[in-house]
Amino acid sequence: MGKCFSTLQFHTSRCDGCGDCMTACAQAKANTDDQAYSRIHILPKTAGEVVELALCRQCADPICVMNCPSGALSKNGDTGVIDWAESKCVNCLLCTAGCAYAGIVYEAKVGHVAKCDLCDGDPACVKVCPSEAIEYRTAARIFNAYAGKEDMFCRGLSACHGCNSELLIRHTMRMVGPDSVVAAPPGCIPGMGTVGYNGQTGAKVPIFHSLLTNTATMLAGVKMQYNRVGRDVTAIALAGDGGTSDAGFQSVSGAAERNDPILFICVDNEGYMNTGMQSSGVTPYGSWTSTTPVGGQMQGKRTEAKNLPIIMTMHNCSYVATASTAFLEDYYAKLEKAIKVAKTGMAYLHVHAPCPTGWRFPSGITTEVCRMQVRTNFVALWEYDPENGLRFTHPVDRPEPVADYLKMIGKYRHLSEEQIAHIQRTVDEKITYLRQLTVMAATRHPASVH
Amino acid sequence: MRSKYMIVGSSHAALEAATAIRLIDADGTLTLLTRDAHLPYSPTILPYVVSGRSQPDNVVLRDQAYFNDNAIVFVPGATVVSIDPAQSSLRLASGDTWRYDRLLIATGAAPMLPPVRGLTDVPFHVLRSLDDAINLRQAMGQARSAIVLGAGLIGMHTAENMAKADIAVTVVELQSHALAGYFEPRASAIIERTFARNGISMLMGQTLRSVERKGDGCLATLADGQTIAADLLLLCTGVKPNIGFLNGSGIEVDTGILVDDLMRTNLPNIWAAGDVAQARGFWGGKVINGILPNAVGQGRIAGLGMADDAGVTPFAGVVPLNTYSFFGQQAISVGRGSTGSGFEIEECGNEADGVYRHIVLKDGQLVGIATINDFIDAGIMWQLILRGTDLSPVKAEFIANPQLTGRRLMSQTWR
Ligand SMILES: Cc1cc2nc3c(=O)[nH]c(=O)nc-3n(C[C@H](O)[C@H](O)[C@H](O)COP(=O)(O)OP(=O)(O)OC[C@H]3O[C@@H](n4cnc5c(N)ncnc54)[C@H](O)[C@@H]3O)c2cc1C
């Protein structure tokens, strides 16, 4: 299994060219504010163009290293950084001939070639960027930790093109591992063939097809029996939002109230997407569905979605969190906690699953849709436990307008200006409400301020 | 003895080919034979060994642990003396024979000795191997004066080292200006002046007619009749590919080994790369350009081809390139000068403060760029030439600031 590395990602669309990153880099590397010493080079915009970047890409197959006659450059097998050894470098500049992106350059003032070293995994440029234009992506850690683990589903699940649920459940069960039992109530997840046969199709672990109404209770009972016979298994539900928020709710609520030791994952695609795209209790206001049509009388759903994850915090769960598949590092951290918690109490994860088929957007942009949900605050990423209260795990302080999210999706195509303004307002209100909860948590537990 | 992949040589072309093979084939037997006695090192590092900046034991490009980790058999001190393609075998000076499935010849080049009368009777130095460098450094410890024949990169670099070691140096060059392969006379003038200012006597348009022994050194007579005595004589008059051992093998050679764009020779299962290979010139013909990035690029193509990689990109052609530091200053040259009509030449900078820039364009595309003390990213310029990037929309910007414009253009291609 190959190895992945953390890396810097640059979003030119967010960069206004302020140059703070260059000053921070010069500070970090040479103790000066003189940007000539920076190893990241922001190239100012020209008319009609965007900001460009010259920065070492820490190539997997680096020509600078192969061009180096002194052995001063090498690819670090642990960090992925192209290391430069000053003691060996003879300044012949042949490395610069091997780089097509000016990632290693000579600056007369510096007196030798210089390149980005990712600041030992804590890049100074990222910390000062006011617009999140440079991000330090550490998702490689996930690959390194889990890619070698067995996939707990067989090949050939038949989810719709572009569905992120398959991605989600394969990731999830890889971490949960073989000592587990899965409940899958009616919905897309059994619909794609996860409740298989004999480890040859579907899941490779015991999986059962519960009713819409009894998933949480049945799973808690199974878990109890395993406990009784002395086997430590993770009891996990992979349910849709219908099976969680509507018909399934009484059993979910009961299990939460009893703090039953199960991990309940709600895969929220905002409706009954596998039975003809009917509306559910968590379908957002304004959505077209087959039961909230667009016509003379109706302009999509008239009522607000209920805030299911918040409702779950009002029970006795040991852990509640929201998640997005566009932010897998965030999800992995939460899943890790949830698996631990579910040994003794209930963990509830609410994961958003935009549905290309039912929501009508191109199947190639699902992850982009997930990302925009978060970047607009339409979906907030947070976690809650009774001890520490609620905290944001990926606060978005300068959200994009929610209209930019809505216009990606066909089920909102009919929305009027007023409806869009209304949705923006409710998103703002919801985030304000969540913020108040985080403030409450912080005043109760000053140590957990984030 | 037998090896699936057999590479002759242990320098840049050879090492890059080995890396490429191991990317594709993790365990096919792979052997590196080299006549050198040392672990792999680069000829390019030698001037720094001569100056003392690099220690001979600290210039190793691959150590034995690397060979062990990558299941590569490294055989130093193994000089190949003949190849028998019909038998897929080769013979070493030791008498050993090796059989191969696929063979890469990456034997590089050796110094070419000039036709100077009396040369065989005087002690002289060349600089191509680590042992050459160690010998030269030792000799410099005793020498007070030196003649460097040839004002190419190696001659110039070594002359500088000698001057810094307080040796009185005379550089003798047949051409009318130094580094003629890379720089226009105006640029060379800046470099030559710096050398002269540092006490080096620069005799351009001159050559040695004869040499004779004088004490431990020599007495040289120039073409114009003047004589110079020197403790040290260093010959840097170009190189020739190491192809002597191919006689009778049927491998087609001209100046070097003729290869196609996948570095294949005329015979099946035999590849050649680096300074020994004569490959497509970017502007036509089959050429040799003995530079390190070229050896790396060709070695990569050969290695991938030997391992049957379907994705190998054919060689785009040789584009000359050089990065040259002298007395703390930088000279960079990529591409070539104008060779006739239809070229646009933009020259700026001034000789007095030693800053210079020379840009050659044709049909909106970059043909060549050379600068002194005006840093440009050689790799970016190289790519702009190789890709034939159309610079017409940004021509004025590019001429005014090639570094920034080049960086911007390449950054755009990244997304
Ligand atoms: C002093 C000096 C300075 C240089 N500076 C620069 C520079 O600044 N920039 C630049 O781009 N280039 C420079 N070069 C050129 C550069 O080093 C070469 O282009 C490059 O090393 C070519 O690599 P190669 O693998 O083709 O061959 P070489 O490096 O020549 O290696 C040939 C290998 O083949 C082996 N070999 C030869 N014959 C046999 C045989 N019969 N049997 C077994 N093994 C054999 C040798 O031992 C050696 O390992 C410089 C060269 C020198 C000598």
PDB file of N, CA and C in Angstrom, chain A residues 134-199:
ATOM      1  N   ILE A 134      -5.619  29.306   1.513  1.00  0.00           N
ATOM      2  CA  ILE A 134      -4.643  28.209   1.608  1.00  0.00           C
ATOM      3  C   ILE A 134      -5.098  27.303   2.728  1.00  0.00           C
ATOM      4  N   GLU A 135      -5.254  26.038   2.384  1.00  0.00           N
ATOM      5  CA  GLU A 135      -5.663  25.068   3.390  1.00  0.00           C
ATOM      6  C   GLU A 135      -4.598  24.000   3.504  1.00  0.00           C
ATOM      7  N   TYR A 136      -4.412  23.505   4.694  1.00  0.00           N
ATOM      8  CA  TYR A 136      -3.502  22.390   4.887  1.00  0.00           C
ATOM      9  C   TYR A 136      -4.345  21.132   4.958  1.00  0.00           C
ATOM     10  N   ARG A 137      -4.253  20.321   3.932  1.00  0.00           N
ATOM     11  CA  ARG A 137      -5.103  19.133   3.852  1.00  0.00           C
ATOM     12  C   ARG A 137      -4.396  17.932   4.468  1.00  0.00           C
ATOM     13  N   THR A 138      -5.019  17.377   5.483  1.00  0.00           N
ATOM     14  CA  THR A 138      -4.381  16.279   6.204  1.00  0.00           C
ATOM     15  C   THR A 138      -5.132  14.964   6.027  1.00  0.00           C
ATOM     16  N   ALA A 139      -6.026  14.942   5.035  1.00  0.00           N
ATOM     17  CA  ALA A 139      -6.836  13.744   4.826  1.00  0.00           C
ATOM     18  C   ALA A 139      -5.986  12.507   4.535  1.00  0.00           C
ATOM     19  N   ALA A 140      -4.734  12.726   4.119  1.00  0.00           N
ATOM     20  CA  ALA A 140      -3.855  11.591   3.831  1.00  0.00           C
ATOM     21  C   ALA A 140      -3.752  10.656   5.037  1.00  0.00           C
ATOM     22  N   ARG A 141      -3.832  11.246   6.235  1.00  0.00           N
ATOM     23  CA  ARG A 141      -3.767  10.453   7.460  1.00  0.00           C
ATOM     24  C   ARG A 141      -4.824   9.342   7.427  1.00  0.00           C
ATOM     25  N   ILE A 142      -5.999   9.692   6.920  1.00  0.00           N
ATOM     26  CA  ILE A 142      -7.092   8.726   6.857  1.00  0.00           C
ATOM     27  C   ILE A 142      -6.716   7.573   5.931  1.00  0.00           C
ATOM     28  N   PHE A 143      -6.212   7.929   4.773  1.00  0.00           N
ATOM     29  CA  PHE A 143      -5.816   6.896   3.819  1.00  0.00           C
ATOM     30  C   PHE A 143      -4.769   5.982   4.444  1.00  0.00           C
ATOM     31  N   ASN A 144      -3.753   6.598   5.064  1.00  0.00           N
ATOM     32  CA  ASN A 144      -2.677   5.793   5.631  1.00  0.00           C
ATOM     33  C   ASN A 144      -3.183   4.860   6.717  1.00  0.00           C
ATOM     34  N   ALA A 145      -4.177   5.344   7.485  1.00  0.00           N
ATOM     35  CA  ALA A 145      -4.663   4.540   8.603  1.00  0.00           C
ATOM     36  C   ALA A 145      -5.653   3.469   8.156  1.00  0.00           C
ATOM     37  N   TYR A 146      -6.447   3.764   7.136  1.00  0.00           N
ATOM     38  CA  TYR A 146      -7.574   2.876   6.865  1.00  0.00           C
ATOM     39  C   TYR A 146      -7.582   2.193   5.506  1.00  0.00           C
ATOM     40  N   ALA A 147      -6.786   2.696   4.559  1.00  0.00           N
ATOM     41  CA  ALA A 147      -6.898   2.129   3.210  1.00  0.00           C
ATOM     42  C   ALA A 147      -6.550   0.649   3.186  1.00  0.00           C
ATOM     43  N   GLY A 148      -5.683   0.238   4.113  1.00  0.00           N
ATOM     44  CA  GLY A 148      -5.284  -1.169   4.127  1.00  0.00           C
ATOM     45  C   GLY A 148      -6.302  -2.071   4.809  1.00  0.00           C
ATOM     46  N   LYS A 149      -7.274  -1.480   5.499  1.00  0.00           N
ATOM     47  CA  LYS A 149      -8.259  -2.284   6.221  1.00  0.00           C
ATOM     48  C   LYS A 149      -9.288  -2.863   5.248  1.00  0.00           C
ATOM     49  N   GLU A 150      -9.921  -3.953   5.692  1.00  0.00           N
ATOM     50  CA  GLU A 150     -10.843  -4.630   4.792  1.00  0.00           C
ATOM     51  C   GLU A 150     -12.124  -3.813   4.587  1.00  0.00           C
ATOM     52  N   ASP A 151     -12.578  -3.765   3.361  1.00  0.00           N
ATOM     53  CA  ASP A 151     -13.866  -3.157   3.040  1.00  0.00           C
ATOM     54  C   ASP A 151     -14.950  -4.140   3.490  1.00  0.00           C
ATOM     55  N   MET A 152     -15.869  -3.679   4.315  1.00  0.00           N
ATOM     56  CA  MET A 152     -16.854  -4.593   4.889  1.00  0.00           C
ATOM     57  C   MET A 152     -18.060  -4.821   3.973  1.00  0.00           C
ATOM     58  N   PHE A 153     -18.004  -4.254   2.783  1.00  0.00           N
ATOM     59  CA  PHE A 153     -19.050  -4.536   1.798  1.00  0.00           C
ATOM     60  C   PHE A 153     -18.424  -5.208   0.578  1.00  0.00           C
ATOM     61  N   CYS A 154     -19.164  -6.117  -0.029  1.00  0.00           N
ATOM     62  CA  CYS A 154     -18.702  -6.728  -1.273  1.00  0.00           C
ATOM     63  C   CYS A 154     -18.772  -5.698  -2.396  1.00  0.00           C
ATOM     64  N   ARG A 155     -18.224  -6.075  -3.541  1.00  0.00           N
ATOM     65  CA  ARG A 155     -18.355  -5.201  -4.702  1.00  0.00           C
ATOM     66  C   ARG A 155     -19.781  -5.231  -5.224  1.00  0.00           C
ATOM     67  N   GLY A 156     -20.099  -4.267  -6.035  1.00  0.00           N
ATOM     68  CA  GLY A 156     -21.348  -4.348  -6.778  1.00  0.00           C
ATOM     69  C   GLY A 156     -22.556  -3.811  -6.060  1.00  0.00           C
ATOM     70  N   LEU A 157     -22.382  -2.875  -5.130  1.00  0.00           N
ATOM     71  CA  LEU A 157     -23.565  -2.194  -4.587  1.00  0.00           C
ATOM     72  C   LEU A 157     -24.118  -1.317  -5.704  1.00  0.00           C
ATOM     73  N   SER A 158     -25.457  -1.261  -5.770  1.00  0.00           N
ATOM     74  CA  SER A 158     -26.017  -0.579  -6.942  1.00  0.00           C
ATOM     75  C   SER A 158     -26.697   0.727  -6.570  1.00  0.00           C
ATOM     76  N   ALA A 159     -25.950   1.602  -5.902  1.00  0.00           N
ATOM     77  CA  ALA A 159     -26.486   2.928  -5.613  1.00  0.00           C
ATOM     78  C   ALA A 159     -26.590   3.723  -6.919  1.00  0.00           C
ATOM     79  N   CYS A 160     -27.422   4.764  -6.903  1.00  0.00           N
ATOM     80  CA  CYS A 160     -27.505   5.619  -8.087  1.00  0.00           C
ATOM     81  C   CYS A 160     -26.147   6.262  -8.359  1.00  0.00           C
ATOM     82  N   HIS A 161     -25.962   6.607  -9.613  1.00  0.00           N
ATOM     83  CA  HIS A 161     -24.773   7.334 -10.046  1.00  0.00           C
ATOM     84  C   HIS A 161     -24.611   8.602  -9.208  1.00  0.00           C
ATOM     85  N   GLY A 162     -23.439   8.777  -8.604  1.00  0.00           N
ATOM     86  CA  GLY A 162     -23.178  10.021  -7.879  1.00  0.00           C
ATOM     87  C   GLY A 162     -23.649  10.040  -6.440  1.00  0.00           C
ATOM     88  N   CYS A 163     -24.215   8.934  -5.955  1.00  0.00           N
ATOM     89  CA  CYS A 163     -24.702   8.890  -4.567  1.00  0.00           C
ATOM     90  C   CYS A 163     -23.523   8.803  -3.609  1.00  0.00           C
ATOM     91  N   ASN A 164     -23.522   9.591  -2.532  1.00  0.00           N
ATOM     92  CA  ASN A 164     -22.397   9.504  -1.599  1.00  0.00           C
ATOM     93  C   ASN A 164     -22.650   8.502  -0.475  1.00  0.00           C
ATOM     94  N   SER A 165     -23.826   7.852  -0.454  1.00  0.00           N
ATOM     95  CA  SER A 165     -24.099   6.914   0.646  1.00  0.00           C
ATOM     96  C   SER A 165     -23.185   5.694   0.579  1.00  0.00           C
ATOM     97  N   GLU A 166     -22.915   5.231  -0.633  1.00  0.00           N
ATOM     98  CA  GLU A 166     -22.032   4.070  -0.745  1.00  0.00           C
ATOM     99  C   GLU A 166     -20.646   4.419  -0.210  1.00  0.00           C
ATOM    100  N   LEU A 167     -20.157   5.589  -0.642  1.00  0.00           N
ATOM    101  CA  LEU A 167     -18.874   6.076  -0.125  1.00  0.00           C
ATOM    102  C   LEU A 167     -18.912   6.101   1.403  1.00  0.00           C
ATOM    103  N   LEU A 168     -19.987   6.652   1.921  1.00  0.00           N
ATOM    104  CA  LEU A 168     -20.121   6.822   3.371  1.00  0.00           C
ATOM    105  C   LEU A 168     -20.122   5.485   4.104  1.00  0.00           C
ATOM    106  N   ILE A 169     -20.931   4.548   3.641  1.00  0.00           N
ATOM    107  CA  ILE A 169     -21.033   3.300   4.414  1.00  0.00           C
ATOM    108  C   ILE A 169     -19.776   2.434   4.252  1.00  0.00           C
ATOM    109  N   ARG A 170     -19.131   2.538   3.119  1.00  0.00           N
ATOM    110  CA  ARG A 170     -17.880   1.773   2.980  1.00  0.00           C
ATOM    111  C   ARG A 170     -16.810   2.353   3.902  1.00  0.00           C
ATOM    112  N   HIS A 171     -16.706   3.682   3.921  1.00  0.00           N
ATOM    113  CA  HIS A 171     -15.752   4.318   4.850  1.00  0.00           C
ATOM    114  C   HIS A 171     -16.097   3.932   6.275  1.00  0.00           C
ATOM    115  N   THR A 172     -17.359   4.045   6.610  1.00  0.00           N
ATOM    116  CA  THR A 172     -17.787   3.850   7.992  1.00  0.00           C
ATOM    117  C   THR A 172     -17.468   2.430   8.460  1.00  0.00           C
ATOM    118  N   MET A 173     -17.871   1.453   7.662  1.00  0.00           N
ATOM    119  CA  MET A 173     -17.698   0.071   8.104  1.00  0.00           C
ATOM    120  C   MET A 173     -16.242  -0.376   8.083  1.00  0.00           C
ATOM    121  N   ARG A 174     -15.421   0.310   7.277  1.00  0.00           N
ATOM    122  CA  ARG A 174     -13.985   0.020   7.321  1.00  0.00           C
ATOM    123  C   ARG A 174     -13.446   0.321   8.702  1.00  0.00           C
ATOM    124  N   MET A 175     -13.903   1.457   9.259  1.00  0.00           N
ATOM    125  CA  MET A 175     -13.412   1.800  10.584  1.00  0.00           C
ATOM    126  C   MET A 175     -14.082   0.953  11.656  1.00  0.00           C
ATOM    127  N   VAL A 176     -15.363   0.706  11.514  1.00  0.00           N
ATOM    128  CA  VAL A 176     -16.078  -0.076  12.525  1.00  0.00           C
ATOM    129  C   VAL A 176     -15.503  -1.491  12.591  1.00  0.00           C
ATOM    130  N   GLY A 177     -15.228  -2.057  11.439  1.00  0.00           N
ATOM    131  CA  GLY A 177     -14.563  -3.360  11.393  1.00  0.00           C
ATOM    132  C   GLY A 177     -15.512  -4.539  11.476  1.00  0.00           C
ATOM    133  N   PRO A 178     -14.940  -5.736  11.496  1.00  0.00           N
ATOM    134  CA  PRO A 178     -15.753  -6.949  11.358  1.00  0.00           C
ATOM    135  C   PRO A 178     -16.584  -7.297  12.597  1.00  0.00           C
ATOM    136  N   ASP A 179     -16.193  -6.860  13.771  1.00  0.00           N
ATOM    137  CA  ASP A 179     -16.965  -7.217  14.966  1.00  0.00           C
ATOM    138  C   ASP A 179     -18.149  -6.276  15.099  1.00  0.00           C
ATOM    139  N   SER A 180     -19.126  -6.499  14.254  1.00  0.00           N
ATOM    140  CA  SER A 180     -20.239  -5.548  14.212  1.00  0.00           C
ATOM    141  C   SER A 180     -21.473  -6.241  13.669  1.00  0.00           C
ATOM    142  N   VAL A 181     -22.609  -5.618  13.936  1.00  0.00           N
ATOM    143  CA  VAL A 181     -23.853  -6.071  13.365  1.00  0.00           C
ATOM    144  C   VAL A 181     -24.608  -4.830  12.892  1.00  0.00           C
ATOM    145  N   VAL A 182     -25.186  -4.936  11.700  1.00  0.00           N
ATOM    146  CA  VAL A 182     -25.760  -3.742  11.069  1.00  0.00           C
ATOM    147  C   VAL A 182     -27.271  -3.877  10.920  1.00  0.00           C
ATOM    148  N   ALA A 183     -27.975  -2.811  11.278  1.00  0.00           N
ATOM    149  CA  ALA A 183     -29.403  -2.746  11.002  1.00  0.00           C
ATOM    150  C   ALA A 183     -29.626  -1.779   9.846  1.00  0.00           C
ATOM    151  N   ALA A 184     -30.407  -2.196   8.864  1.00  0.00           N
ATOM    152  CA  ALA A 184     -30.669  -1.333   7.716  1.00  0.00           C
ATOM    153  C   ALA A 184     -32.175  -1.332   7.416  1.00  0.00           C
ATOM    154  N   PRO A 185     -32.877  -0.325   7.899  1.00  0.00           N
ATOM    155  CA  PRO A 185     -34.312  -0.251   7.650  1.00  0.00           C
ATOM    156  C   PRO A 185     -34.584   0.118   6.194  1.00  0.00           C
ATOM    157  N   PRO A 186     -35.797  -0.048   5.719  1.00  0.00           N
ATOM    158  CA  PRO A 186     -36.124   0.303   4.341  1.00  0.00           C
ATOM    159  C   PRO A 186     -35.582   1.682   3.977  1.00  0.00           C
ATOM    160  N   GLY A 187     -35.060   1.775   2.780  1.00  0.00           N
ATOM    161  CA  GLY A 187     -34.463   3.030   2.348  1.00  0.00           C
ATOM    162  C   GLY A 187     -33.457   2.722   1.262  1.00  0.00           C
ATOM    163  N   CYS A 188     -32.684   3.725   0.891  1.00  0.00           N
ATOM    164  CA  CYS A 188     -31.740   3.536  -0.206  1.00  0.00           C
ATOM    165  C   CYS A 188     -30.657   2.526   0.135  1.00  0.00           C
ATOM    166  N   ILE A 189     -30.258   2.444   1.410  1.00  0.00           N
ATOM    167  CA  ILE A 189     -29.102   1.603   1.743  1.00  0.00           C
ATOM    168  C   ILE A 189     -29.389   0.116   1.533  1.00  0.00           C
ATOM    169  N   PRO A 190     -30.515  -0.419   2.038  1.00  0.00           N
ATOM    170  CA  PRO A 190     -30.861  -1.777   1.605  1.00  0.00           C
ATOM    171  C   PRO A 190     -31.178  -1.815   0.114  1.00  0.00           C
ATOM    172  N   GLY A 191     -31.747  -0.751  -0.390  1.00  0.00           N
ATOM    173  CA  GLY A 191     -32.125  -0.711  -1.802  1.00  0.00           C
ATOM    174  C   GLY A 191     -30.951  -0.899  -2.741  1.00  0.00           C
ATOM    175  N   MET A 192     -29.776  -0.494  -2.292  1.00  0.00           N
ATOM    176  CA  MET A 192     -28.614  -0.659  -3.183  1.00  0.00           C
ATOM    177  C   MET A 192     -27.975  -2.035  -3.024  1.00  0.00           C
ATOM    178  N   GLY A 193     -28.583  -2.881  -2.188  1.00  0.00           N
ATOM    179  CA  GLY A 193     -28.113  -4.267  -2.114  1.00  0.00           C
ATOM    180  C   GLY A 193     -27.154  -4.556  -0.984  1.00  0.00           C
ATOM    181  N   THR A 194     -27.251  -3.783   0.106  1.00  0.00           N
ATOM    182  CA  THR A 194     -26.326  -4.026   1.223  1.00  0.00           C
ATOM    183  C   THR A 194     -26.726  -5.230   2.055  1.00  0.00           C
ATOM    184  N   VAL A 195     -28.051  -5.533   2.053  1.00  0.00           N
ATOM    185  CA  VAL A 195     -28.490  -6.702   2.811  1.00  0.00           C
ATOM    186  C   VAL A 195     -28.316  -7.888   1.870  1.00  0.00           C
ATOM    187  N   GLY A 196     -27.134  -8.455   1.921  1.00  0.00           N
ATOM    188  CA  GLY A 196     -26.764  -9.422   0.890  1.00  0.00           C
ATOM    189  C   GLY A 196     -26.870 -10.837   1.373  1.00  0.00           C
ATOM    190  N   TYR A 197     -26.098 -11.702   0.763  1.00  0.00           N
ATOM    191  CA  TYR A 197     -26.240 -13.127   1.005  1.00  0.00           C
ATOM    192  C   TYR A 197     -24.888 -13.731   1.287  1.00  0.00           C
ATOM    193  N   ASN A 198     -24.732 -14.295   2.481  1.00  0.00           N
ATOM    194  CA  ASN A 198     -23.613 -15.198   2.728  1.00  0.00           C
ATOM    195  C   ASN A 198     -22.240 -14.559   2.555  1.00  0.00           C
ATOM    196  N   GLY A 199     -22.163 -13.269   2.769  1.00  0.00           N
ATOM    197  CA  GLY A 199     -20.866 -12.615   2.576  1.00  0.00           C
ATOM    198  C   GLY A 199     -20.424 -12.543   1.125  1.00  0.00           C
TER     199      GLY A 199
END
